[in-house]
Short mmCIF file of C-alpha atoms and ligand atoms in Angstrom, two decimals:
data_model
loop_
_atom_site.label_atom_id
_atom_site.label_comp_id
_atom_site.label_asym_id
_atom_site.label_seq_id
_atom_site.Cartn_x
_atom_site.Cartn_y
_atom_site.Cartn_z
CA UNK C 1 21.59 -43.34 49.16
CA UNK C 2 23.43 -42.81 45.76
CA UNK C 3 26.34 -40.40 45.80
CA UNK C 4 28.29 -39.58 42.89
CA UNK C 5 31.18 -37.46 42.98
CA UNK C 6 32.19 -36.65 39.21
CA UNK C 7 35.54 -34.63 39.04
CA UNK C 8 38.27 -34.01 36.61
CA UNK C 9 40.96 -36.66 36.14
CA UNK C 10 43.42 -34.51 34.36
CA UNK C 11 44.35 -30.79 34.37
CA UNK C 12 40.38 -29.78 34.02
CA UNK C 13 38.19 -28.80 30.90
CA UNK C 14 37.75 -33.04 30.46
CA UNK C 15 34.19 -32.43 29.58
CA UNK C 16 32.57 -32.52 33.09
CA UNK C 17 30.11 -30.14 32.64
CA UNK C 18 28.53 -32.32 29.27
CA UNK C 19 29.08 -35.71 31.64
CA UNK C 20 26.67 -33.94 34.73
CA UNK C 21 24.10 -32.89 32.21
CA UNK C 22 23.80 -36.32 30.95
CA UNK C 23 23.35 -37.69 34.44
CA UNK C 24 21.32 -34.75 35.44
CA UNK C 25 17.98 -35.99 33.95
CA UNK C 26 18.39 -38.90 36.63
CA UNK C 27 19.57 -36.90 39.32
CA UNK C 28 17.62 -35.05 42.01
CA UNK C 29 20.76 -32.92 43.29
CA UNK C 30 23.88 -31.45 41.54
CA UNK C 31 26.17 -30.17 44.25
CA UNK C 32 29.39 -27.71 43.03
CA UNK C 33 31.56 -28.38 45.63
CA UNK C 34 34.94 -26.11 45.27
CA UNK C 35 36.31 -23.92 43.06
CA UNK C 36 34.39 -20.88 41.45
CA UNK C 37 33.98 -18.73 38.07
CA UNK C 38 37.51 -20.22 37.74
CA UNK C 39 35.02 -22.93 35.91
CA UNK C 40 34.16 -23.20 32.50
CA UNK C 41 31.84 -26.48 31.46
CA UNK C 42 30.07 -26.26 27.87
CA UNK C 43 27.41 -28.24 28.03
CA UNK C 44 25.50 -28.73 24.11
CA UNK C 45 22.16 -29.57 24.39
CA UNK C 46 20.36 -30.42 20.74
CA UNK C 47 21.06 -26.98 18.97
CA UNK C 48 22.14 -24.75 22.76
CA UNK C 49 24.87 -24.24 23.62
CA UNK C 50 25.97 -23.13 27.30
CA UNK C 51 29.12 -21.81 29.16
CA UNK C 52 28.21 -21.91 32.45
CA UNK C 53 30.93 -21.00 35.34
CA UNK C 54 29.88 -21.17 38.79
CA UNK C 55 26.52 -22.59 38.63
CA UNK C 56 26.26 -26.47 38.66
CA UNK C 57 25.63 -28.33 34.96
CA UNK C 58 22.65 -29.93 36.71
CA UNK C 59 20.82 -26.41 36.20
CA UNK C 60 19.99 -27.30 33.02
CA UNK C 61 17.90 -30.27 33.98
CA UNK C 62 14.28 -29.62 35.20
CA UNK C 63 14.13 -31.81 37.89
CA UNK C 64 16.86 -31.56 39.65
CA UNK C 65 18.05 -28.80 42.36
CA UNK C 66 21.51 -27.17 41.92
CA UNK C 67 23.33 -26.39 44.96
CA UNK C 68 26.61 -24.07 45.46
CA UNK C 69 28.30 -25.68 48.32
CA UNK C 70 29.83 -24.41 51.38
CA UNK C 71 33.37 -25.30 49.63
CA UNK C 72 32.71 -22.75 46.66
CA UNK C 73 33.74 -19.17 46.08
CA UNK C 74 31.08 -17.03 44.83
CA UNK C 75 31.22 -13.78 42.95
CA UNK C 76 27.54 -12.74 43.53
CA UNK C 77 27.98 -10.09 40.07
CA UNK C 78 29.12 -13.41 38.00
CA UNK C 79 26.17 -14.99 40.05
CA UNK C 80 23.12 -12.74 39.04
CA UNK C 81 24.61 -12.60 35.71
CA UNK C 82 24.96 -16.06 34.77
CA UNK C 83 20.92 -16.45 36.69
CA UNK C 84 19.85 -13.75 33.88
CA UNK C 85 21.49 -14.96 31.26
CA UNK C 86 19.41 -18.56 31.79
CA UNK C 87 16.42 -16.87 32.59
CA UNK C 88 16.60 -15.05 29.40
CA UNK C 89 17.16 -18.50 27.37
CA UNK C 90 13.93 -19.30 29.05
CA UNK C 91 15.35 -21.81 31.87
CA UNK C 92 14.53 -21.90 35.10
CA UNK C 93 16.75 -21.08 37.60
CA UNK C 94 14.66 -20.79 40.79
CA UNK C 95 15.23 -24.44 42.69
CA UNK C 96 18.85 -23.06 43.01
CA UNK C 97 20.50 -23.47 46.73
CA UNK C 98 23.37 -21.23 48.00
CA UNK C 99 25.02 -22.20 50.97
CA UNK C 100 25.73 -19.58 53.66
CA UNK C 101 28.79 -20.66 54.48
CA UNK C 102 30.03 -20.10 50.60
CA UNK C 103 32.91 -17.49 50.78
CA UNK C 104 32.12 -14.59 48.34
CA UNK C 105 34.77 -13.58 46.09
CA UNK C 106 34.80 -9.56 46.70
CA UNK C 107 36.23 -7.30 44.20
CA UNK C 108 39.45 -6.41 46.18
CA UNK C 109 40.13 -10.38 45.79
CA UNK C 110 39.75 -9.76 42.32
CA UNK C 111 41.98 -6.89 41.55
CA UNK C 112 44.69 -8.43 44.18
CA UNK C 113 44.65 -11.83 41.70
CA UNK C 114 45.13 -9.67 38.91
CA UNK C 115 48.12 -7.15 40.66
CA UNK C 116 49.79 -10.28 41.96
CA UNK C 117 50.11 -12.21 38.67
CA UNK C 118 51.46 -9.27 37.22
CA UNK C 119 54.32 -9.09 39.57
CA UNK C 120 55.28 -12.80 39.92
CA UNK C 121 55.89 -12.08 36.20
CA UNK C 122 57.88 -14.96 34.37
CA UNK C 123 57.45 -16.72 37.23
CA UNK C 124 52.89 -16.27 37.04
CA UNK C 125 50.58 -19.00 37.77
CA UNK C 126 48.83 -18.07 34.71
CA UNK C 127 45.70 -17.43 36.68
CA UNK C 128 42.10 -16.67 35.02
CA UNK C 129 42.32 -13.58 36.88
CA UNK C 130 38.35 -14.36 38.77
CA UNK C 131 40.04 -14.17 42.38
CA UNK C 132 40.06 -17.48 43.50
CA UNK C 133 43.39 -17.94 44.77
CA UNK C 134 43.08 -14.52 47.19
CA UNK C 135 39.57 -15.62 48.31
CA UNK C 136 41.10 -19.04 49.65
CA UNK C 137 43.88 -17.04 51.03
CA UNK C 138 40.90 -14.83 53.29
CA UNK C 139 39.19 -17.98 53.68
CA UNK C 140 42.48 -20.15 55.41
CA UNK C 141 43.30 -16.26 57.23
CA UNK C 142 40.51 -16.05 58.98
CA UNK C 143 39.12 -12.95 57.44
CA UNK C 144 37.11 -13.91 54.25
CA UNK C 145 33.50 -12.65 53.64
CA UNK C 146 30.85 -15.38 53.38
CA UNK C 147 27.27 -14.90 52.10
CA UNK C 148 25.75 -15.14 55.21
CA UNK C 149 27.55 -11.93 56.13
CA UNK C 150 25.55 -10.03 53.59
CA UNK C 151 23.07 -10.25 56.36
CA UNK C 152 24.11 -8.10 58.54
CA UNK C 153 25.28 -4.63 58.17
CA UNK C 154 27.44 -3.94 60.70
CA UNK C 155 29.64 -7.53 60.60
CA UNK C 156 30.07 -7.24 57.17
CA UNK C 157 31.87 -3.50 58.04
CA UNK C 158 33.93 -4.89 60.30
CA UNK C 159 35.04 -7.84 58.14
CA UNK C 160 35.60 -5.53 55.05
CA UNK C 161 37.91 -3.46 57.00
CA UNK C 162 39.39 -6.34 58.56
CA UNK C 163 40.22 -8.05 55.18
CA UNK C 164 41.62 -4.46 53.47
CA UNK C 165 43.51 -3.30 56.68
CA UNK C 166 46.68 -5.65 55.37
CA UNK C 167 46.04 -5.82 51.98
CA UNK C 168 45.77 -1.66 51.04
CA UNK C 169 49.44 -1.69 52.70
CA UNK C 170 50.62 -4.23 50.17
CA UNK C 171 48.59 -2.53 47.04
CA UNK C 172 49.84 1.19 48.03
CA UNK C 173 53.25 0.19 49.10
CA UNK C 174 54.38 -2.58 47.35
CA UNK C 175 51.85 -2.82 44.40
CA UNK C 176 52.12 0.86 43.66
CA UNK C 177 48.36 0.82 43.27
CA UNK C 178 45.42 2.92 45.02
CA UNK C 179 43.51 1.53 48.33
CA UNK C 180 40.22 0.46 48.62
CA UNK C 181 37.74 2.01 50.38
CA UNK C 182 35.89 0.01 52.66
CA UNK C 183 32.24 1.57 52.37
CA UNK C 184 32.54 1.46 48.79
CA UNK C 185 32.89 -2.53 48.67
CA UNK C 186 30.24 -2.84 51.59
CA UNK C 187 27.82 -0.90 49.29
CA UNK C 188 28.51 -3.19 46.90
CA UNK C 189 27.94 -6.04 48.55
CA UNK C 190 25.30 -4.88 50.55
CA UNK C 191 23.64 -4.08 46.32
CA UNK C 192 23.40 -7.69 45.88
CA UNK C 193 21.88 -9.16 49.18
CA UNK C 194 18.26 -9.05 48.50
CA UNK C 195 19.14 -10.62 45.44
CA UNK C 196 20.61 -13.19 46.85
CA UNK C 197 18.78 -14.46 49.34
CA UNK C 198 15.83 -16.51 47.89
CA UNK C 199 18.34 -18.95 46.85
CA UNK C 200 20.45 -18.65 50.65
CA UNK C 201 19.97 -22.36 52.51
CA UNK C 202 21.20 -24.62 54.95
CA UNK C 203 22.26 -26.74 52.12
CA UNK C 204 24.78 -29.03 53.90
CA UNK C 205 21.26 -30.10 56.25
CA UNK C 206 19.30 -30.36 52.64
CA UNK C 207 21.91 -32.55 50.59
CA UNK C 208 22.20 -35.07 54.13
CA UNK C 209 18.23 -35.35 54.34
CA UNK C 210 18.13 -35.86 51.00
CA UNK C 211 20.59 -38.49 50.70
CA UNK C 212 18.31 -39.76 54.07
CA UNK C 213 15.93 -39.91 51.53
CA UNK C 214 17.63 -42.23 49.15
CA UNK C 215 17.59 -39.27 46.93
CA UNK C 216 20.49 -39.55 43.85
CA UNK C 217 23.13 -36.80 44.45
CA UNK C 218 25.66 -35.99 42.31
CA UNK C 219 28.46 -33.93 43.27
CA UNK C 220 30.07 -32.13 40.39
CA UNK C 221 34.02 -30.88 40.63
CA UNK C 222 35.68 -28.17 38.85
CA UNK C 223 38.96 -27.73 37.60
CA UNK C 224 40.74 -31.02 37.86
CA UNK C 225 42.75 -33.85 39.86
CA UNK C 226 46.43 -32.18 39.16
CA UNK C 227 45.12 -28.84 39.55
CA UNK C 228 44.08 -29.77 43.31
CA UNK C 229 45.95 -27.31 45.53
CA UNK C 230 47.04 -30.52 47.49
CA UNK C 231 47.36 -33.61 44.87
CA UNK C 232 48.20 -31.12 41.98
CA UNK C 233 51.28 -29.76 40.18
CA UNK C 234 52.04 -27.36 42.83
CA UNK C 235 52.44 -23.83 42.72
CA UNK C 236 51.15 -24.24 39.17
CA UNK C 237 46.89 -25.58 40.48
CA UNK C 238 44.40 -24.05 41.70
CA UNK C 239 43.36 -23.31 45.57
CA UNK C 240 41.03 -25.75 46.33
CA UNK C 241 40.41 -29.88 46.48
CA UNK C 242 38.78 -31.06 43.18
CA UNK C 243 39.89 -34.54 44.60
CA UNK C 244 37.07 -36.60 45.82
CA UNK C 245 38.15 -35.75 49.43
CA UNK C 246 37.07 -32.02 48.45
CA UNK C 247 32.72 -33.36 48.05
CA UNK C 248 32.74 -33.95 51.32
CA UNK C 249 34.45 -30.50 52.99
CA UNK C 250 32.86 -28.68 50.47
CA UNK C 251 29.24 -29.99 50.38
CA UNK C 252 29.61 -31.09 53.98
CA UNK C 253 28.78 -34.65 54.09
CA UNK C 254 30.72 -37.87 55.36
CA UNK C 255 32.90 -39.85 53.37
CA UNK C 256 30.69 -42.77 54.28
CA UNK C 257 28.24 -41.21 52.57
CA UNK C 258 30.11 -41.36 48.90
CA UNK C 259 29.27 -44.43 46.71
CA UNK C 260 30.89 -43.78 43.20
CA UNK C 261 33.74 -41.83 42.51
CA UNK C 262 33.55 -41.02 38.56
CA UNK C 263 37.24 -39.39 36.76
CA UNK C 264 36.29 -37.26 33.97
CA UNK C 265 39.16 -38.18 31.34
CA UNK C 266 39.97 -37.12 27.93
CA UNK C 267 40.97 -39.42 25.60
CA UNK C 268 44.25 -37.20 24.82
CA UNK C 269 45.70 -34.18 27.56
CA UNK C 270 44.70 -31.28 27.60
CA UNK C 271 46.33 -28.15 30.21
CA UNK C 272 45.54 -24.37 30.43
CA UNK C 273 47.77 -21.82 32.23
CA UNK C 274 51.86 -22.38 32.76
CA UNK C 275 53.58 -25.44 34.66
CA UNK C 276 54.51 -28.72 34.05
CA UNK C 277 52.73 -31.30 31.11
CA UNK C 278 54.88 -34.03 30.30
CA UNK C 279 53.20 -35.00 27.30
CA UNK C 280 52.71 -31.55 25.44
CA UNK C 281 53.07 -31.53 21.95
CA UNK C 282 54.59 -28.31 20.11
CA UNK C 283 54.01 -29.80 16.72
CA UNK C 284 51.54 -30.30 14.20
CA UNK C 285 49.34 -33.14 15.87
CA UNK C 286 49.27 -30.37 19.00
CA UNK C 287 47.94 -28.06 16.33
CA UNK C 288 45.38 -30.15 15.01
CA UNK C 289 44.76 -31.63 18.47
CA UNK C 290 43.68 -28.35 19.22
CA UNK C 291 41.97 -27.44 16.07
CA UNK C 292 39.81 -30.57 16.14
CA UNK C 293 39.24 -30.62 19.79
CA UNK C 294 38.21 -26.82 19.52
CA UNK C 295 40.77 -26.57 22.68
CA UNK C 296 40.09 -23.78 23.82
CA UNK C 297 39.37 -22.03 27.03
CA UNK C 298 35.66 -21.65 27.84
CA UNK C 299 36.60 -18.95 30.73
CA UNK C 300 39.80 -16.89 29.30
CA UNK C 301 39.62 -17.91 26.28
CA UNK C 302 43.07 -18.90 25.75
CA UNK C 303 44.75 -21.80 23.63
CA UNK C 304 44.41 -24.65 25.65
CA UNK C 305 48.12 -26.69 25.53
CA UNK C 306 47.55 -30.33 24.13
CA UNK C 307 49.41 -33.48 24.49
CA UNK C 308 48.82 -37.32 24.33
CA UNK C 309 47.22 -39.23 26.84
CA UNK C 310 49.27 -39.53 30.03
CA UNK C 311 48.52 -42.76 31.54
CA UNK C 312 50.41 -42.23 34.51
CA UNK C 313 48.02 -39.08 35.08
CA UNK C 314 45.12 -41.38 35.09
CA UNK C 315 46.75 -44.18 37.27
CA UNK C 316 47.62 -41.34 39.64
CA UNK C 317 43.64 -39.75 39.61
CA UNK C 318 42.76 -43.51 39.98
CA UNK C 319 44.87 -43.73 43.40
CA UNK C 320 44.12 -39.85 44.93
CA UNK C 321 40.37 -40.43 44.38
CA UNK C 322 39.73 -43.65 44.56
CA UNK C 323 37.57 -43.56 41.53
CA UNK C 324 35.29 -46.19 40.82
CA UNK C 325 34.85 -45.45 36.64
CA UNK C 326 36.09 -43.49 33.98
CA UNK C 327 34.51 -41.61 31.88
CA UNK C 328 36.53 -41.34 28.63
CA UNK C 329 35.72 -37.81 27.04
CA UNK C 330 36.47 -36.20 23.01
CA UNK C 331 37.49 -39.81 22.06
CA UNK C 332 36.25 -38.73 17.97
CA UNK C 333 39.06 -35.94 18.29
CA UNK C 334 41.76 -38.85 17.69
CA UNK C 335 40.27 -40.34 14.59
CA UNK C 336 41.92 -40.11 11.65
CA UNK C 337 45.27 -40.64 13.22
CA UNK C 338 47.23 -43.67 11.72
CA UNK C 339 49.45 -44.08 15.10
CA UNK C 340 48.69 -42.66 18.29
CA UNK C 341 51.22 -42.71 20.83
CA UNK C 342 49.91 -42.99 24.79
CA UNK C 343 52.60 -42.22 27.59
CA UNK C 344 53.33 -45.32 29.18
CA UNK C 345 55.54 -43.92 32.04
CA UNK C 346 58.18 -41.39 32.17
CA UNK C 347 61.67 -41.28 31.93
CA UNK C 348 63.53 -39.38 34.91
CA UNK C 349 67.28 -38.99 34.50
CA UNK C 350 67.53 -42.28 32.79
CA UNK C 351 65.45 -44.33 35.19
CA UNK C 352 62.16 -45.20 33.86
CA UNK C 353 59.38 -44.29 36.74
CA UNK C 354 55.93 -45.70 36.38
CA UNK C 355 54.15 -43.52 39.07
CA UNK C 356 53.91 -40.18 39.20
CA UNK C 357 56.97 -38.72 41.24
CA UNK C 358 56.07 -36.53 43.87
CA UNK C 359 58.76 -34.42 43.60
CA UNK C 360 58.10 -31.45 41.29
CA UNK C 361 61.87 -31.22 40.29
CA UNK C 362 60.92 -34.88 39.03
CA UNK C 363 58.10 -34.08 37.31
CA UNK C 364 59.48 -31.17 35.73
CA UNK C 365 62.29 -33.69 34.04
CA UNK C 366 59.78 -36.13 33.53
CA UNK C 367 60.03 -37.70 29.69
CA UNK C 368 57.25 -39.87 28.23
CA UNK C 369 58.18 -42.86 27.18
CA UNK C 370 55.74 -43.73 24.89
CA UNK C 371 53.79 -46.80 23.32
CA UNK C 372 52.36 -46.47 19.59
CA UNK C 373 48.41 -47.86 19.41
CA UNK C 374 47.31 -48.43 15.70
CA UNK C 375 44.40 -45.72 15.14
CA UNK C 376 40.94 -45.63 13.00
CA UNK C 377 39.78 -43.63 10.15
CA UNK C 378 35.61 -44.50 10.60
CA UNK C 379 33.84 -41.33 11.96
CA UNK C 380 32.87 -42.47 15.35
CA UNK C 381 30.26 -39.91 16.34
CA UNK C 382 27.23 -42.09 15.53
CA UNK C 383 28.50 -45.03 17.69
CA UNK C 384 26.09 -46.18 20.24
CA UNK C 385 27.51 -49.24 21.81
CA UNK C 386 30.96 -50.29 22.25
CA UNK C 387 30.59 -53.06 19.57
CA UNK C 388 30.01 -49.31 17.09
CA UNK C 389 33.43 -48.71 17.27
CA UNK C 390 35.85 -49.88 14.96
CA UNK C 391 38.09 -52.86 16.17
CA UNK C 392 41.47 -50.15 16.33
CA UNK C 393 38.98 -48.09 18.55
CA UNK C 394 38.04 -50.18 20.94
CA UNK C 395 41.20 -51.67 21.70
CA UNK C 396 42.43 -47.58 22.36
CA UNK C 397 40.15 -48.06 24.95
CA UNK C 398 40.43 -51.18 26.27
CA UNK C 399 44.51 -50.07 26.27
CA UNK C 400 43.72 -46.74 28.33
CA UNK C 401 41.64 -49.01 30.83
CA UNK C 402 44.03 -51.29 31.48
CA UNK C 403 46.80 -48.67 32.23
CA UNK C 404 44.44 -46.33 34.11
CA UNK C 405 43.17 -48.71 36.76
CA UNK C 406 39.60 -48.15 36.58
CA UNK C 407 36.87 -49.79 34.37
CA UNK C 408 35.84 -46.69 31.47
CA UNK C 409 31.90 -47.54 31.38
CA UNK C 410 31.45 -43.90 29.39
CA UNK C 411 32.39 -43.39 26.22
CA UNK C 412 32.39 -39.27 24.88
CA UNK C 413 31.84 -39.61 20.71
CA UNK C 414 30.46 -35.66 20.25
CA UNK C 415 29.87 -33.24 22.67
CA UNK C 416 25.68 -33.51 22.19
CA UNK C 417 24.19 -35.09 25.64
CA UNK C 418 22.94 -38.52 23.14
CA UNK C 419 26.65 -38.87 21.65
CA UNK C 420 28.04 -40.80 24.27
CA UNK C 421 28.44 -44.77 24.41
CA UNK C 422 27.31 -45.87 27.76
CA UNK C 423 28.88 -49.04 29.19
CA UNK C 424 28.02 -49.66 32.54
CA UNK C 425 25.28 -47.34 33.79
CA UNK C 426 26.50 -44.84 36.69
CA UNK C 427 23.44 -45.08 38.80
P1 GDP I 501 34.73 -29.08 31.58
O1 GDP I 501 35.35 -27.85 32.08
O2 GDP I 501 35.36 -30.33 32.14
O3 GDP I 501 33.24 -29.10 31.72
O4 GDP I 501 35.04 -29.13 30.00
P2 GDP I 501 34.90 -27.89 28.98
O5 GDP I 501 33.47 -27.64 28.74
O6 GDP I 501 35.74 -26.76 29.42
O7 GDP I 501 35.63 -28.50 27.71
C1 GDP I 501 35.21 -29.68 27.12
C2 GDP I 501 34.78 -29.39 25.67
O8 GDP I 501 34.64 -30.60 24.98
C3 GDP I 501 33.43 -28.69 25.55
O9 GDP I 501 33.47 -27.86 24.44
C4 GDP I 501 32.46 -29.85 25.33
O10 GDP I 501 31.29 -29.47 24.60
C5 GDP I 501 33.31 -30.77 24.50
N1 GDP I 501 33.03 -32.21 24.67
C6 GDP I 501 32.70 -32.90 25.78
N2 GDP I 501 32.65 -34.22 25.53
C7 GDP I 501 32.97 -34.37 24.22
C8 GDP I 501 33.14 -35.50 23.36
O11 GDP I 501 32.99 -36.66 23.76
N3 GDP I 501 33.50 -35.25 22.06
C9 GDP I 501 33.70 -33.97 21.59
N4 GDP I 501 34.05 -33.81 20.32
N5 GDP I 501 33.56 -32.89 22.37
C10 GDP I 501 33.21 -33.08 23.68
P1 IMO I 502 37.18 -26.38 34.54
O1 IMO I 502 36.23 -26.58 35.69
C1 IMO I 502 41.30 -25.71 33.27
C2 IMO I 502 43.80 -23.24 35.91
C3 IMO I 502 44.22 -21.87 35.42
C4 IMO I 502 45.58 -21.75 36.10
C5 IMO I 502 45.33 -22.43 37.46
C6 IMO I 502 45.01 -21.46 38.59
O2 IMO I 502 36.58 -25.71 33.37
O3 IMO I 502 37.88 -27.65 34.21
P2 IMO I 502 42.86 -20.04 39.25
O4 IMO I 502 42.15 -18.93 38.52
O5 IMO I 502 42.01 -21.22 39.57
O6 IMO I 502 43.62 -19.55 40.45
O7 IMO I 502 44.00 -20.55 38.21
O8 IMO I 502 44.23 -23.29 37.26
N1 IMO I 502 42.33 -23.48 35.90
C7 IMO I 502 41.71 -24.28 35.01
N2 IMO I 502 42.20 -24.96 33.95
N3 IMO I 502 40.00 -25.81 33.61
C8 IMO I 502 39.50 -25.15 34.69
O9 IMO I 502 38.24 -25.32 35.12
C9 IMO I 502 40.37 -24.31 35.42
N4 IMO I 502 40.22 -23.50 36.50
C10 IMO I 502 41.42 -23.03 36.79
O10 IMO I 502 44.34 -21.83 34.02
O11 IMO I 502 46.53 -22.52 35.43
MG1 MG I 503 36.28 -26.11 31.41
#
């Protein structure tokens, strides 16, 4: 009964996507579990490349079934899209389950993501604008629209007007903008149902039986542990759970159930959209962090912010998950660096703090205090095992394992699926 969850230990964009096509030759389910088109994992696979956003990296491996959770937002235009644009590069997309229970991102979620970042102004999330946060907010109200609802004509009336009854009062009073018309969005909707449906399933009664079956699931999280809209750097996160707790809401299976819990972490930080990141960098290594890296975002396309490595992040995604391993991500981006400082702890109106505080007026004074590691000039990106690695190299590693509080048996060297050191296999 192996179940993986594999999530992001930082703020996201850690390199899950390459890390759940590596495992998904040996998996027989991938299961997205929150989150939506928010997503952006690259995954490079000999001379392909692929962005994929809502659909699970596992896609890309023959054997195995992708599943959409109940826990996911779906936008069924970036849906069909993303199926056509695989089918087109000649993969096959067919073994793909959607749960019913999914909440569909409707256009009117979209535009009110959009209106509302616009007037929180200075003050914005920094969204990507793919109406995640509003299609939470119907979801917690009571009047979201879930895929199932596509079904049936007359329900999925009622809900529409349900949902736009508050929310064209708010965009033609307060938002200045016009209201939506009800029939208009059911059309929509109602234009992608038949698409749809092959891929519609019971899925939380498929990924149980399988894992019944001693089947290998693997449960693949987007975004990332401080972007969880309970664990994360709130306001500035996301809406959903990309913490281990979030597999089993959003897939629908017991924590029981669960036997590895694998962080995602890059060997340096990495944060897109505003709020707080102790260890940013507005100088030259944050340039060339970024320029090596190629930091930037897969969805929006903006400059991701770069920093050192936080270990008080990774202590912290150690604790709120419960993680088992690491896998160390991009760790080739830091060589040619004589020094490389690490964040040890932080530094709080004079007191030094080794945990993460919890309060965000903390946080937001948080200073890293920092510890200098001597760095390596060898290029890295052959390395197979750990023994590869220059001496200065593995003792980076062996540093960021001992202050992150789980054993790192991964090691990222290139983004290809065969550049990656593998300690301690994850199944
Ligand atoms: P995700 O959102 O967590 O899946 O990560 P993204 O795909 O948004 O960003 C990670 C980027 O790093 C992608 O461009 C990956 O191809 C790349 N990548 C992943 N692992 C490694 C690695 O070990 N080394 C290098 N150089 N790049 C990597
Ligand atoms: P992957 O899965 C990095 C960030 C946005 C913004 C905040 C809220 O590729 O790691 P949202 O649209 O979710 O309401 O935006 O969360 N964000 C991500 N940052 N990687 C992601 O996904 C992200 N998904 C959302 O930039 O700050
Ligand atoms: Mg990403």
């Amino acid at each position: 009964m192996p179940a993986l969850v594999l999530l992001g230990a930082q703020w996201g964009d850690e390199g899950k996507g390459k890390a759940t096509d590596l495992l998904g030759g040996s998996v027989d389910y991938v299961v997205r579990y929150q989150g939506g088109n928010n997503a952006g994992h690259t995954v490079v696979v000999g001379d392909q490349k692929y962005a994929l956003h809502l659909l699970p990296s596992g896609i890309l491996s023959p054997g195995c079934t992708p599943v959409i959770g109940n826990g996911v937002v779906v936008d069924p235009s970036v849906l069909l899209s993303e199926l056509s644009g695989l089918n087109e590069r000649g993969v096959d997309t067919s073994k793909l389950l959607l749960s019913g229970n999914a909440h569909i991102i409707t256009p009117y979620n979209v535009t009110v993501d959009k209106v509302t970042e616009r007037f929180l102004g200075k003050r914005k999330i920094g969204t990507t604008g793919r109406g995640i946060g509003p299609t939470y907010a119907d979801k917690i109200n009571r009047v979201g629209i879930r895929v199932q609802d596509l079904y049936d004509e007359s329900i999925l009336q009622q809900k529409v007007e349900a949902a736009l009854d508050v929310k064209n009062q708010l965009l033609t009073k307060l938002y200045n903008r016009r209201a939506i018309a009800v029939d208009q969005v059911v059309e929509e909707l109602l234009g992608y149902a038949e698409q749809i449906k092959p891929f519609v399933a019971d899925t939380v009664l498929v990924i149980n039986q399988a894992l019944e079956e001693d089947k290998v699931v693997l449960f693949e999280g987007g975004q990332g542990t401080l972007l969880d809209i309970d664990h994360g750097t709130y306001p500035f996160v996301t809406s959903s759970n990309p913490t281990a707790g979030g597999a089993c809401t959003g897939a629908g299976v017991g924590p029981t159930k669960i036997s590895r819990v694998i962080g995602i972490l890059k060997a340096y930080t990495t944060r897109v959209g505003a709020g707080p990141f102790p260890t940013e960098l507005f100088d030259e290594d944050g340039e060339a962090l970024r320029r090596i890296g190629g930091e930037r975002g897969v969805t929006t396309g903006r400059d991701r912010r770069c920093g050192w490595f936080d270990a008080v992040i990774a202590r912290y995604a150690t604790r709120v998950n419960g993680l088992t391993d690491f896998f160390l991500t991009k760790l080739d981006v830091l060589t040619g660096w004589e020094q490389i400082p690490v964040c040890v702890a932080y530094e709080i109106d004079g007191r030094r703090v080794e945990e993460l505080p919890y309060s965000q007026s903390d946080f937001h004074h948080a200073k890293p205090v920092y510890e200098t590691l001597p760095g390596w000039s060898e290029d890295i990106t052959k390395a197979k095992s750990f023994s590869d690695l220059p001496k200065n190299a593995q003792n980076y590693v062996k540093a960021l394992e001992e202050m992150s509080g789980a054993p790192i048996s991964a090691i990222g060297v290139g983004p290809g699926r065969d550049e990656t050191i593998e300690i301690k296999s994850f199944l």
